PDB file of C-alpha atoms in Angstrom:
ATOM      1  CA  MET A 195    -106.744 -42.030 121.068  1.00 47.00           C
ATOM      2  CA  ALA A 196    -103.360 -40.333 121.006  1.00 46.00           C
ATOM      3  CA  GLU A 197    -103.628 -39.785 117.247  1.00 50.00           C
ATOM      4  CA  GLN A 198    -107.053 -38.193 117.708  1.00 52.00           C
ATOM      5  CA  ARG A 199    -105.667 -35.784 120.291  1.00 52.00           C
ATOM      6  CA  ARG A 200    -102.817 -34.865 117.984  1.00 52.00           C
ATOM      7  CA  THR A 201    -105.175 -34.036 115.148  1.00 59.00           C
ATOM      8  CA  GLU A 202    -107.306 -31.738 117.325  1.00 64.00           C
ATOM      9  CA  ARG A 203    -106.270 -28.106 117.137  1.00 68.00           C
ATOM     10  CA  LEU A 204    -107.017 -25.494 119.750  1.00 72.00           C
ATOM     11  CA  ASP A 205    -107.113 -22.643 117.244  1.00 72.00           C
ATOM     12  CA  GLN A 206    -110.097 -24.126 115.392  1.00 70.00           C
ATOM     13  CA  PRO A 207    -113.643 -24.489 116.747  1.00 69.00           C
ATOM     14  CA  ARG A 208    -114.817 -28.015 117.415  1.00 70.00           C
ATOM     15  CA  GLU A 209    -117.405 -29.297 115.016  1.00 67.00           C
ATOM     16  CA  PRO A 210    -120.845 -29.597 116.638  1.00 63.00           C
ATOM     17  CA  ARG A 211    -121.954 -33.085 117.380  1.00 66.00           C
ATOM     18  CA  GLY A 212    -125.274 -34.073 116.009  1.00 61.00           C
ATOM     19  CA  VAL A 213    -126.937 -33.962 112.658  1.00 61.00           C
ATOM     20  CA  LYS A 214    -124.608 -32.620 109.990  1.00 67.00           C
ATOM     21  CA  LEU A 215    -126.252 -30.513 107.326  1.00 64.00           C
ATOM     22  CA  PRO A 216    -125.310 -31.158 103.723  1.00 69.00           C
ATOM     23  CA  ARG A 217    -122.682 -28.832 102.381  1.00 74.00           C
ATOM     24  CA  PHE A 218    -122.863 -27.186  99.010  1.00 70.00           C
ATOM     25  CA  ASP A 219    -120.655 -25.030  96.905  1.00 76.00           C
ATOM     26  CA  ALA A 220    -121.581 -21.430  97.618  1.00 78.00           C
ATOM     27  CA  GLU A 221    -120.009 -20.234  94.392  1.00 81.00           C
ATOM     28  CA  ALA A 222    -121.942 -22.718  92.285  1.00 83.00           C
ATOM     29  CA  PHE A 223    -125.187 -21.880  94.088  1.00 80.00           C
ATOM     30  CA  GLY A 224    -124.512 -18.176  93.576  1.00 83.00           C
ATOM     31  CA  ARG A 225    -123.959 -18.656  89.854  1.00 86.00           C
ATOM     32  CA  TRP A 226    -127.158 -20.713  89.666  1.00 86.00           C
ATOM     33  CA  SER A 227    -129.150 -18.020  91.477  1.00 85.00           C
ATOM     34  CA  GLU A 228    -127.719 -15.345  89.180  1.00 87.00           C
ATOM     35  CA  GLY A 229    -128.750 -17.410  86.165  1.00 87.00           C
ATOM     36  CA  ILE A 230    -132.314 -17.683  87.484  1.00 86.00           C
ATOM     37  CA  ALA A 231    -132.482 -13.975  88.343  1.00 86.00           C
ATOM     38  CA  ARG A 232    -131.079 -13.080  84.943  1.00 87.00           C
ATOM     39  CA  GLY A 233    -133.662 -15.281  83.234  1.00 87.00           C
ATOM     40  CA  MET A 234    -136.558 -13.889  85.269  1.00 86.00           C
ATOM     41  CA  GLY A 235    -135.560 -10.348  84.382  1.00 84.00           C
ATOM     42  CA  THR A 236    -136.154 -10.784  80.667  1.00 88.00           C
ATOM     43  CA  ALA A 237    -139.145 -10.273  78.407  1.00 91.00           C
ATOM     44  CA  ASN A 238    -139.167 -13.953  77.449  1.00 92.00           C
ATOM     45  CA  PHE A 239    -139.998 -14.965  81.012  1.00 91.00           C
ATOM     46  CA  ILE A 240    -142.945 -12.573  81.131  1.00 91.00           C
ATOM     47  CA  VAL A 241    -144.265 -13.835  77.810  1.00 94.00           C
ATOM     48  CA  VAL A 242    -143.920 -17.499  78.862  1.00 93.00           C
ATOM     49  CA  MET A 243    -145.586 -16.825  82.209  1.00 92.00           C
ATOM     50  CA  THR A 244    -148.470 -15.035  80.486  1.00 93.00           C
ATOM     51  CA  VAL A 245    -148.969 -17.897  78.038  1.00 95.00           C
ATOM     52  CA  VAL A 246    -148.868 -20.533  80.814  1.00 94.00           C
ATOM     53  CA  ILE A 247    -151.347 -18.679  83.015  1.00 93.00           C
ATOM     54  CA  THR A 248    -153.683 -18.076  80.035  1.00 94.00           C
ATOM     55  CA  ILE A 249    -153.656 -21.761  79.133  1.00 94.00           C
ATOM     56  CA  TRP A 250    -154.203 -22.619  82.811  1.00 93.00           C
ATOM     57  CA  PHE A 251    -157.231 -20.358  83.006  1.00 91.00           C
ATOM     58  CA  GLY A 252    -158.642 -21.536  79.702  1.00 92.00           C
ATOM     59  CA  TRP A 253    -158.231 -25.261  80.491  1.00 92.00           C
ATOM     60  CA  ASN A 254    -159.719 -25.056  83.963  1.00 90.00           C
ATOM     61  CA  THR A 255    -162.604 -22.913  82.671  1.00 90.00           C
ATOM     62  CA  LEU A 256    -163.539 -24.397  79.279  1.00 89.00           C
ATOM     63  CA  ALA A 257    -162.492 -28.025  79.689  1.00 87.00           C
ATOM     64  CA  PRO A 258    -164.996 -30.676  80.859  1.00 88.00           C
ATOM     65  CA  ALA A 259    -165.511 -30.790  84.603  1.00 86.00           C
ATOM     66  CA  ASN A 260    -163.868 -34.199  85.014  1.00 87.00           C
ATOM     67  CA  LEU A 261    -160.681 -32.924  83.281  1.00 88.00           C
ATOM     68  CA  ARG A 262    -160.278 -29.749  85.277  1.00 89.00           C
ATOM     69  CA  PHE A 263    -157.377 -30.164  87.775  1.00 89.00           C
ATOM     70  CA  ASP A 264    -157.722 -26.622  89.272  1.00 88.00           C
ATOM     71  CA  PRO A 265    -161.315 -25.355  89.043  1.00 88.00           C
ATOM     72  CA  TYR A 266    -162.426 -21.820  89.690  1.00 87.00           C
ATOM     73  CA  THR A 267    -160.741 -19.831  92.394  1.00 86.00           C
ATOM     74  CA  PHE A 268    -157.596 -21.532  91.000  1.00 89.00           C
ATOM     75  CA  THR A 269    -156.168 -22.421  94.393  1.00 91.00           C
ATOM     76  CA  PHE A 270    -153.324 -24.526  93.011  1.00 92.00           C
ATOM     77  CA  LEU A 271    -152.255 -21.739  90.649  1.00 92.00           C
ATOM     78  CA  THR A 272    -152.237 -19.308  93.558  1.00 93.00           C
ATOM     79  CA  LEU A 273    -150.035 -21.717  95.526  1.00 93.00           C
ATOM     80  CA  VAL A 274    -147.632 -22.120  92.605  1.00 93.00           C
ATOM     81  CA  LEU A 275    -147.323 -18.370  92.075  1.00 92.00           C
ATOM     82  CA  SER A 276    -146.796 -17.829  95.806  1.00 93.00           C
ATOM     83  CA  LEU A 277    -144.002 -20.428  95.883  1.00 93.00           C
ATOM     84  CA  GLN A 278    -142.457 -18.847  92.808  1.00 91.00           C
ATOM     85  CA  ALA A 279    -142.530 -15.388  94.408  1.00 91.00           C
ATOM     86  CA  SER A 280    -141.172 -16.684  97.739  1.00 91.00           C
ATOM     87  CA  TYR A 281    -138.161 -18.276  96.027  1.00 90.00           C
ATOM     88  CA  ALA A 282    -137.648 -15.602  93.407  1.00 90.00           C
ATOM     89  CA  ALA A 283    -137.176 -12.812  95.931  1.00 89.00           C
ATOM     90  CA  PRO A 284    -134.248 -14.463  97.837  1.00 89.00           C
ATOM     91  CA  LEU A 285    -132.627 -15.578  94.589  1.00 89.00           C
ATOM     92  CA  ILE A 286    -132.825 -12.048  93.206  1.00 89.00           C
ATOM     93  CA  LEU A 287    -131.424 -10.629  96.462  1.00 90.00           C
ATOM     94  CA  LEU A 288    -128.569 -13.151  96.379  1.00 88.00           C
ATOM     95  CA  ALA A 289    -127.785 -12.180  92.796  1.00 89.00           C
ATOM     96  CA  GLN A 290    -127.873  -8.493  93.763  1.00 89.00           C
ATOM     97  CA  ASN A 291    -125.516  -9.108  96.689  1.00 89.00           C
ATOM     98  CA  ARG A 292    -123.040 -10.880  94.428  1.00 89.00           C
ATOM     99  CA  GLN A 293    -123.269  -8.063  91.926  1.00 89.00           C
ATOM    100  CA  ALA A 294    -122.749  -5.549  94.729  1.00 91.00           C
ATOM    101  CA  ASP A 295    -119.633  -7.453  95.831  1.00 89.00           C
ATOM    102  CA  ARG A 296    -118.288  -7.375  92.305  1.00 90.00           C
ATOM    103  CA  ASP A 297    -119.065  -3.670  92.028  1.00 92.00           C
ATOM    104  CA  ARG A 298    -117.253  -3.001  95.296  1.00 93.00           C
ATOM    105  CA  VAL A 299    -114.186  -4.915  94.128  1.00 92.00           C
ATOM    106  CA  ALA A 300    -114.274  -3.072  90.790  1.00 93.00           C
ATOM    107  CA  LEU A 301    -114.657   0.251  92.612  1.00 94.00           C
ATOM    108  CA  GLU A 302    -111.667  -0.490  94.853  1.00 94.00           C
ATOM    109  CA  GLU A 303    -109.616  -1.484  91.813  1.00 94.00           C
ATOM    110  CA  ASP A 304    -110.646   1.709  90.009  1.00 94.00           C
ATOM    111  CA  ARG A 305    -109.721   3.742  93.087  1.00 94.00           C
ATOM    112  CA  ARG A 306    -106.343   2.022  93.290  1.00 94.00           C
ATOM    113  CA  ARG A 307    -105.676   2.647  89.602  1.00 95.00           C
ATOM    114  CA  ALA A 308    -106.767   6.268  89.928  1.00 95.00           C
ATOM    115  CA  THR A 309    -104.396   6.735  92.873  1.00 94.00           C
ATOM    116  CA  ALA A 310    -101.519   5.145  90.955  1.00 94.00           C
ATOM    117  CA  GLN A 311    -102.336   7.231  87.871  1.00 94.00           C
ATOM    118  CA  LYS A 312    -102.406  10.395  89.968  1.00 94.00           C
ATOM    119  CA  ALA A 313     -99.028   9.541  91.489  1.00 94.00           C
ATOM    120  CA  ASP A 314     -97.598   8.836  88.031  1.00 94.00           C
ATOM    121  CA  THR A 315     -99.014  12.114  86.721  1.00 94.00           C
ATOM    122  CA  GLU A 316     -97.491  14.086  89.595  1.00 94.00           C
ATOM    123  CA  TYR A 317     -94.151  12.343  89.059  1.00 94.00           C
ATOM    124  CA  LEU A 318     -94.222  13.133  85.340  1.00 94.00           C
ATOM    125  CA  ALA A 319     -95.168  16.746  86.075  1.00 93.00           C
ATOM    126  CA  ARG A 320     -92.187  17.082  88.434  1.00 93.00           C
ATOM    127  CA  GLU A 321     -89.887  15.481  85.859  1.00 92.00           C
ATOM    128  CA  ILE A 322     -91.134  17.812  83.115  1.00 91.00           C
ATOM    129  CA  ALA A 323     -90.612  20.821  85.389  1.00 89.00           C
ATOM    130  CA  ALA A 324     -87.070  19.641  86.165  1.00 88.00           C
ATOM    131  CA  LEU A 325     -86.379  19.168  82.453  1.00 86.00           C
ATOM    132  CA  ARG A 326     -87.669  22.662  81.679  1.00 83.00           C
ATOM    133  CA  ILE A 327     -85.411  24.118  84.377  1.00 83.00           C
ATOM    134  CA  ALA A 328     -82.458  22.139  83.035  1.00 79.00           C
ATOM    135  CA  LEU A 329     -83.198  23.172  79.455  1.00 75.00           C
ATOM    136  CA  GLY A 330     -83.329  26.783  80.542  1.00 72.00           C
ATOM    137  CA  GLU A 331     -79.610  26.539  81.430  1.00 70.00           C
ATOM    138  CA  VAL A 332     -78.616  24.735  78.213  1.00 70.00           C
ATOM    139  CA  ALA A 333     -77.602  26.595  75.089  1.00 69.00           C
ATOM    140  CA  THR A 334     -80.347  26.299  72.547  1.00 73.00           C
ATOM    141  CA  ARG A 335     -79.986  26.219  68.778  1.00 78.00           C
ATOM    142  CA  ASP A 336     -81.132  29.830  68.403  1.00 80.00           C
ATOM    143  CA  PHE A 337     -78.657  30.983  71.056  1.00 77.00           C
ATOM    144  CA  LEU A 338     -75.782  29.182  69.317  1.00 82.00           C
ATOM    145  CA  ARG A 339     -76.807  30.636  65.978  1.00 86.00           C
ATOM    146  CA  SER A 340     -76.912  34.154  67.396  1.00 88.00           C
ATOM    147  CA  GLU A 341     -73.498  33.724  69.049  1.00 87.00           C
ATOM    148  CA  LEU A 342     -71.967  32.310  65.873  1.00 89.00           C
ATOM    149  CA  ALA A 343     -73.455  35.155  63.869  1.00 90.00           C
ATOM    150  CA  ARG A 344     -72.010  37.687  66.310  1.00 90.00           C
ATOM    151  CA  LEU A 345     -68.586  36.035  66.145  1.00 91.00           C
ATOM    152  CA  ALA A 346     -68.758  35.993  62.342  1.00 91.00           C
ATOM    153  CA  GLU A 347     -69.561  39.717  62.346  1.00 91.00           C
ATOM    154  CA  GLU A 348     -66.648  40.405  64.692  1.00 91.00           C
ATOM    155  CA  LEU A 349     -64.302  38.373  62.480  1.00 92.00           C
ATOM    156  CA  ASP A 350     -65.535  40.267  59.427  1.00 91.00           C
ATOM    157  CA  GLU A 351     -64.935  43.571  61.169  1.00 91.00           C
ATOM    158  CA  MET A 352     -61.455  42.474  62.233  1.00 91.00           C
ATOM    159  CA  GLY A 353     -60.697  41.321  58.685  1.00 90.00           C
ATOM    160  CA  GLN A 354     -61.875  44.637  57.246  1.00 91.00           C
ATOM    161  CA  ARG A 355     -59.819  46.539  59.820  1.00 90.00           C
ATOM    162  CA  ARG A 356     -56.758  44.480  58.979  1.00 90.00           C
ATOM    163  CA  GLN A 357     -57.286  45.100  55.282  1.00 91.00           C
ATOM    164  CA  ARG A 358     -57.510  48.841  55.917  1.00 90.00           C
ATOM    165  CA  LEU A 359     -54.319  48.747  57.977  1.00 90.00           C
ATOM    166  CA  GLU A 360     -52.525  46.774  55.276  1.00 90.00           C
ATOM    167  CA  ARG A 361     -53.781  49.183  52.621  1.00 88.00           C
ATOM    168  CA  ARG A 362     -52.514  52.141  54.639  1.00 88.00           C
ATOM    169  CA  GLN A 363     -49.189  50.408  55.187  1.00 88.00           C
ATOM    170  CA  GLN A 364     -48.878  49.708  51.483  1.00 87.00           C
ATOM    171  CA  GLU A 365     -49.621  53.345  50.700  1.00 86.00           C
ATOM    172  CA  LYS A 366     -47.027  54.443  53.219  1.00 85.00           C
ATOM    173  CA  ASP A 367     -44.449  52.020  51.833  1.00 83.00           C
ATOM    174  CA  SER A 368     -45.128  53.262  48.338  1.00 85.00           C
ATOM    175  CA  ARG A 369     -44.644  56.864  49.497  1.00 83.00           C
ATOM    176  CA  GLN A 370     -41.384  55.938  51.229  1.00 82.00           C
ATOM    177  CA  GLU A 371     -40.173  54.179  48.099  1.00 82.00           C
ATOM    178  CA  ARG A 372     -40.912  57.276  46.074  1.00 80.00           C
ATOM    179  CA  ARG A 373     -38.927  59.321  48.614  1.00 79.00           C
ATOM    180  CA  GLY A 374     -36.014  56.892  48.441  1.00 72.00           C
ATOM    181  CA  GLN A 375     -36.518  55.338  51.924  1.00 60.00           C
ATOM    182  CA  ARG A 376     -36.655  51.601  52.761  1.00 56.00           C
ATOM    183  CA  PRO A 377     -40.178  50.256  53.214  1.00 52.00           C
ATOM    184  CA  THR A 378     -41.154  48.923  56.591  1.00 54.00           C
ATOM    185  CA  ASP A 379     -42.053  45.452  55.211  1.00 51.00           C
ATOM    186  CA  GLY A 380     -45.456  45.151  56.797  1.00 48.00           C
ATOM    187  CA  VAL A 381     -44.565  46.739  60.128  1.00 48.00           C
ATOM    188  CA  GLY A 382     -47.504  48.522  61.706  1.00 47.00           C
ATOM    189  CA  LEU A 383     -47.942  52.232  61.412  1.00 45.00           C
ATOM    190  CA  ASP A 384     -47.431  52.817  65.100  1.00 47.00           C
ATOM    191  CA  GLU A 385     -44.276  50.678  65.376  1.00 46.00           C
ATOM    192  CA  PRO A 386     -41.444  52.678  66.962  1.00 47.00           C
ATOM    193  CA  ARG A 387     -38.316  53.140  64.885  1.00 46.00           C
ATOM    194  CA  ASP A 388     -34.984  52.117  66.393  1.00 47.00           C
ATOM    195  CA  ASP A 389     -31.301  52.229  65.512  1.00 46.00           C
ATOM    196  CA  LEU A 390     -30.912  48.476  65.157  1.00 43.00           C
ATOM    197  CA  ASP A 391     -33.188  48.286  62.152  1.00 45.00           C
ATOM    198  CA  GLY A 392     -31.586  51.371  60.619  1.00 48.00           C
ATOM    199  CA  ASP A 393     -34.887  53.159  60.609  1.00 47.00           C
ATOM    200  CA  LEU A 394     -33.485  56.390  62.046  1.00 45.00           C
ATOM    201  CA  ALA A 395     -31.875  58.907  59.786  1.00 46.00           C
ATOM    202  CA  PRO A 396     -28.105  59.355  60.194  1.00 45.00           C
ATOM    203  CA  ASP A 397     -28.535  62.827  61.571  1.00 48.00           C
ATOM    204  CA  ALA A 398     -31.305  61.780  63.983  1.00 44.00           C
ATOM    205  CA  ARG A 399     -29.454  59.240  66.078  1.00 46.00           C
ATOM    206  CA  PRO A 400     -29.895  59.781  69.803  1.00 44.00           C
ATOM    207  CA  ASP A 401     -26.142  59.852  70.585  1.00 48.00           C
ATOM    208  CA  GLY A 402     -25.565  62.716  68.196  1.00 46.00           C
ATOM    209  CA  ALA A 403     -23.076  60.584  66.321  1.00 46.00           C
ATOM    210  CA  GLY A 404     -23.621  61.434  62.712  1.00 46.00           C
ATOM    211  CA  PRO A 405     -21.184  61.207  59.843  1.00 45.00           C
ATOM    212  CA  ARG A 406     -18.170  63.297  60.647  1.00 44.00           C
ATOM    213  CA  ARG A 407     -17.286  66.072  58.300  1.00 42.00           C
ATOM    214  CA  SER A 408     -13.743  66.206  57.057  1.00 41.00           C
ATOM    215  CA  GLU A 409     -11.915  69.006  58.788  1.00 42.00           C
ATOM    216  CA  GLY A 410      -9.573  69.465  55.896  1.00 36.00           C
TER     217      GLY A 410
END
């Protein structure tokens, strides 16, 4: 008695006492009903039914009277067709309900996938926008090429300017050599002359100290 009380649970309804109905597998019954509904919805079923009813009519009309099992008015055939219709309708409805359940599950799954795909698309769009903004601040290949070309042009101009300055300096040195003066050895044209290098003429020194003349 104590074990029975322990097994009873308050969160579950008590089983009704009385005649217990047989239990069956709802999934198996549903698959069976779908198979019947699928078979009844084909052209083969219509052809077979037509052939059976034609043979039924022909036998109970043309056969001898003692061999006819359902004579005219065909009451037994009417009963059979009525039973078939009464069972076919619930089976077809059961199959439709199961198909509707599957369609609802498929629709929910499609909606979930569409939502996830939309979120992924928005995330990718934001990432692409961020990449475009970041790439806008990065030096591109064309920009680097243009900068290198500009620097090369500036270097060429500086080289040409230096060559012109050297050419002028060489011309000046050659003129000084012809005049008997010491060349400046590559010193720029605008370099100031000073006394330490001996660039100034003896009579042009700032202290006025030139070569003294002999007073004799």
